[in-house]
Coordinates of C-alpha atoms in Angstrom, one line a residue:
M1 CA -13.8 2.9 -3.4
M2 CA -14.0 1.1 0.0
S3 CA -13.7 2.8 3.3
K4 CA -11.3 0.1 4.6
A5 CA -7.8 -0.5 3.3
A6 CA -7.6 -3.6 1.0
R7 CA -4.3 -5.4 1.7
I8 CA -4.1 -8.4 -0.6
I9 CA -1.6 -11.0 -1.4
L10 CA -2.0 -12.7 -4.8
M11 CA -0.5 -16.1 -5.1
G12 CA -0.3 -18.9 -7.7
P13 CA 2.1 -20.8 -9.9
P14 CA 3.9 -19.3 -12.9
G15 CA 1.5 -18.6 -15.7
C16 CA -1.6 -18.6 -13.5
G17 CA -2.6 -15.0 -14.5
K18 CA -1.5 -13.1 -11.4
G19 CA -0.2 -10.1 -13.5
T20 CA -3.5 -9.8 -15.4
Q21 CA -5.7 -10.0 -12.3
S22 CA -3.4 -7.7 -10.3
K23 CA -3.9 -4.9 -12.9
K24 CA -7.7 -5.4 -12.8
L25 CA -7.7 -5.3 -9.0
E26 CA -5.6 -2.2 -9.1
S27 CA -8.2 -0.4 -11.2
R28 CA -11.2 -1.8 -9.2
Y29 CA -10.0 -0.9 -5.7
S30 CA -7.8 2.1 -6.6
I31 CA -4.7 0.6 -4.9
P32 CA -1.3 -0.1 -6.3
Q33 CA 0.0 -3.5 -7.5
L34 CA 3.4 -4.1 -6.0
S35 CA 5.8 -6.6 -7.4
T36 CA 9.1 -7.5 -5.8
G37 CA 11.0 -6.8 -9.0
D38 CA 9.4 -3.3 -9.5
M39 CA 10.0 -2.4 -5.8
L40 CA 13.7 -3.4 -6.1
R41 CA 14.2 -1.4 -9.3
V42 CA 12.6 1.7 -7.9
A43 CA 14.6 1.5 -4.7
V44 CA 17.8 1.1 -6.7
R45 CA 16.8 3.9 -9.0
D46 CA 16.0 6.3 -6.1
K47 CA 19.3 5.3 -4.4
T48 CA 17.5 4.7 -1.0
P49 CA 19.8 3.2 1.7
I50 CA 18.2 -0.2 1.2
G51 CA 18.2 0.2 -2.6
I52 CA 22.0 0.8 -2.5
E53 CA 22.4 -2.4 -0.4
A54 CA 20.2 -4.4 -2.9
K55 CA 22.2 -3.1 -5.9
K56 CA 25.4 -4.7 -4.5
Y57 CA 23.8 -8.1 -4.7
M58 CA 22.2 -7.5 -8.1
D59 CA 25.4 -6.2 -9.6
S60 CA 27.3 -9.2 -8.5
G61 CA 24.6 -11.6 -9.8
N62 CA 23.7 -12.9 -6.4
L63 CA 20.2 -13.3 -5.0
V64 CA 19.0 -10.4 -2.9
P65 CA 18.7 -11.8 0.7
D66 CA 15.5 -11.9 2.6
D67 CA 16.4 -9.1 5.0
V68 CA 17.1 -6.7 2.1
I69 CA 13.9 -7.7 0.3
V70 CA 11.9 -7.2 3.4
G71 CA 13.5 -3.8 3.9
V72 CA 12.6 -2.7 0.3
V73 CA 9.0 -3.9 0.8
S74 CA 8.7 -2.2 4.2
D75 CA 9.9 1.1 2.8
R76 CA 7.5 0.8 -0.2
L77 CA 4.5 0.2 2.1
K78 CA 5.1 3.5 3.8
A79 CA 4.4 5.5 0.6
S80 CA 1.2 7.6 0.4
D81 CA -0.3 5.6 -2.4
C82 CA -0.4 2.6 -0.1
Q83 CA -2.6 4.2 2.6
N84 CA -5.8 2.7 1.2
G85 CA -4.1 -0.7 0.6
Y86 CA -2.2 -2.6 -2.1
I87 CA -1.8 -5.8 -3.9
L88 CA 1.4 -7.8 -3.2
D89 CA 2.4 -9.8 -6.3
G90 CA 5.5 -12.0 -5.8
F91 CA 5.9 -11.3 -2.1
P92 CA 6.1 -13.1 0.2
R93 CA 7.8 -16.1 -1.5
T94 CA 8.9 -18.0 1.7
I95 CA 7.7 -18.6 5.2
A96 CA 10.5 -16.3 6.5
Q97 CA 9.3 -13.5 4.3
A98 CA 5.7 -14.1 5.5
E99 CA 6.7 -13.9 9.1
A100 CA 8.6 -10.7 8.4
L101 CA 5.5 -9.2 6.7
D102 CA 3.4 -10.1 9.8
E103 CA 5.9 -8.1 11.8
I104 CA 5.5 -5.1 9.5
F105 CA 1.7 -5.3 9.9
D106 CA 2.0 -5.6 13.7
K107 CA 4.4 -2.6 13.9
N108 CA 2.1 -0.4 11.8
G109 CA -1.1 -1.6 13.4
Q110 CA -2.4 -3.1 10.2
K111 CA -4.1 -6.3 9.1
L112 CA -4.0 -8.4 5.9
T113 CA -7.4 -8.5 4.2
A114 CA -7.0 -11.7 2.2
V115 CA -4.6 -14.1 0.4
I116 CA -5.9 -15.1 -3.0
N117 CA -4.4 -18.3 -4.5
L118 CA -5.1 -18.9 -8.2
E119 CA -5.3 -22.6 -8.7
V120 CA -4.1 -23.9 -12.1
K121 CA -3.2 -27.5 -13.0
D122 CA 0.4 -28.2 -14.0
D123 CA -0.6 -29.3 -17.5
D124 CA -2.4 -26.1 -18.0
V125 CA 0.5 -24.0 -16.8
I126 CA 2.9 -25.8 -19.1
A127 CA 0.5 -25.3 -22.0
R128 CA 0.0 -21.6 -21.3
L129 CA 3.7 -20.7 -20.9
S130 CA 5.2 -23.0 -23.5
G131 CA 2.7 -21.6 -26.1
R132 CA 3.7 -18.0 -25.5
R133 CA 5.4 -16.1 -28.3
Q134 CA 6.8 -12.6 -28.3
C135 CA 7.7 -10.1 -31.0
K136 CA 11.5 -9.5 -31.3
K137 CA 10.8 -6.0 -32.6
C138 CA 8.0 -4.5 -30.5
G139 CA 7.7 -7.0 -27.6
V140 CA 4.0 -7.7 -28.1
G141 CA 2.9 -11.1 -26.8
F142 CA 0.9 -13.8 -28.5
H143 CA -0.1 -17.4 -27.9
I144 CA -0.2 -20.3 -30.4
V145 CA -3.5 -21.5 -29.0
F146 CA -5.2 -18.6 -27.0
N147 CA -4.1 -15.6 -28.9
K148 CA -2.9 -16.6 -32.4
P149 CA -1.2 -14.1 -34.7
K150 CA -3.0 -13.7 -38.1
L151 CA 0.2 -15.0 -39.8
D152 CA 2.1 -17.8 -38.1
G153 CA 5.3 -16.4 -36.6
V154 CA 4.6 -12.8 -37.6
C155 CA 3.5 -10.0 -35.3
D156 CA 0.1 -8.5 -36.0
V157 CA 1.3 -5.1 -34.8
C158 CA 4.6 -4.4 -36.5
G159 CA 5.3 -7.4 -38.7
G160 CA 8.3 -8.5 -36.6
E161 CA 9.4 -12.0 -36.1
L162 CA 7.8 -13.9 -33.1
Y163 CA 10.0 -16.1 -30.9
Q164 CA 9.8 -18.3 -27.8
R165 CA 11.6 -17.0 -24.8
D166 CA 14.2 -19.4 -23.3
D167 CA 12.3 -19.5 -20.0
D168 CA 9.1 -20.5 -21.8
N169 CA 10.2 -23.9 -23.1
E170 CA 8.5 -26.9 -21.6
K171 CA 11.5 -28.2 -19.5
T172 CA 12.2 -24.8 -18.0
V173 CA 8.5 -24.3 -17.1
F174 CA 8.4 -27.7 -15.4
D175 CA 11.5 -26.7 -13.4
R176 CA 9.9 -23.4 -12.4
L177 CA 6.8 -25.2 -11.2
S178 CA 9.0 -27.5 -9.1
V179 CA 10.7 -24.6 -7.5
Y180 CA 7.4 -22.9 -6.8
K181 CA 6.0 -26.0 -5.1
A182 CA 9.1 -26.5 -3.0
K183 CA 9.6 -22.9 -1.8
T184 CA 6.3 -21.0 -2.2
A185 CA 3.5 -23.5 -1.9
P186 CA 4.1 -24.0 1.9
L187 CA 2.8 -20.5 2.3
L188 CA -0.6 -21.8 1.5
D189 CA -0.6 -23.8 4.7
Y190 CA 0.7 -20.9 6.6
Y191 CA -2.1 -18.6 5.5
E192 CA -4.8 -21.3 5.7
K193 CA -4.0 -21.8 9.4
V194 CA -4.8 -18.2 10.2
G195 CA -7.9 -18.2 8.1
L196 CA -6.8 -15.8 5.4
L197 CA -6.4 -18.2 2.4
N198 CA -8.9 -18.1 -0.4
N199 CA -8.5 -20.6 -3.3
V200 CA -9.9 -19.4 -6.7
S201 CA -9.8 -21.4 -9.9
G202 CA -7.4 -19.8 -12.4
S203 CA -9.2 -21.6 -15.3
G204 CA -11.9 -19.9 -17.2
S205 CA -12.4 -16.4 -18.6
I206 CA -10.4 -13.5 -17.2
D207 CA -13.6 -11.7 -16.2
D208 CA -15.1 -14.7 -14.5
I209 CA -11.9 -15.2 -12.5
F210 CA -11.8 -11.5 -11.6
G211 CA -15.4 -11.7 -10.5
S212 CA -14.6 -14.5 -8.1
I213 CA -11.7 -12.7 -6.6
C214 CA -13.7 -9.5 -6.1
S215 CA -16.5 -11.4 -4.4
L216 CA -14.1 -12.9 -1.9
I217 CA -12.5 -9.6 -1.2
D218 CA -15.8 -7.8 -0.8
K219 CA -17.0 -10.5 1.7
R220 CA -13.9 -10.0 3.8
F221 CA -14.9 -6.3 4.2
E222 CA -18.5 -7.3 5.1
A223 CA -17.4 -9.8 7.8

């Protein structure tokens, strides 16, 4: 455990492995992984003032606006388990959200440790996501190339039928990549200008990628 707080933003296109690496970082540095979706669900569940506001948009099927998202994040970062840092996964998504996060840091007298961007080629993202299969019965995931089931189309765990989620087909994945590049990729320039951006190859073994990320974070503490 480090004496300084590790406040990390993990970025990258859909299918780059953010979720997997976030969980490993959570264990390594004993800090929570915070995703926007999870934070929203908890705020709604706990009926916090900002959660009640967010629920109105969610129930109506509308996107939760930036000011409400920022409010949810701001509340979550005040929790006791965030005192030693955290990993932000899925936030910020836009320049406006990044600027709002900077204001939160300034207000609390805190600093961001590093922004880690997992780089994966478009073709690899499409291959990763379009090859995913999930069990209809127990929800366990497989991949037609990287994690094949013993029997084609059959879950190794419960014998249920495997299927491809609608958002994992090639066209949908391509569309998701386009949205990412248009809305989120500009954040890379934003954080590069302030010297916080660190690009890490998202190709290779999970452990090798994790080692590269940890090396960068540890160097930030030594600087």
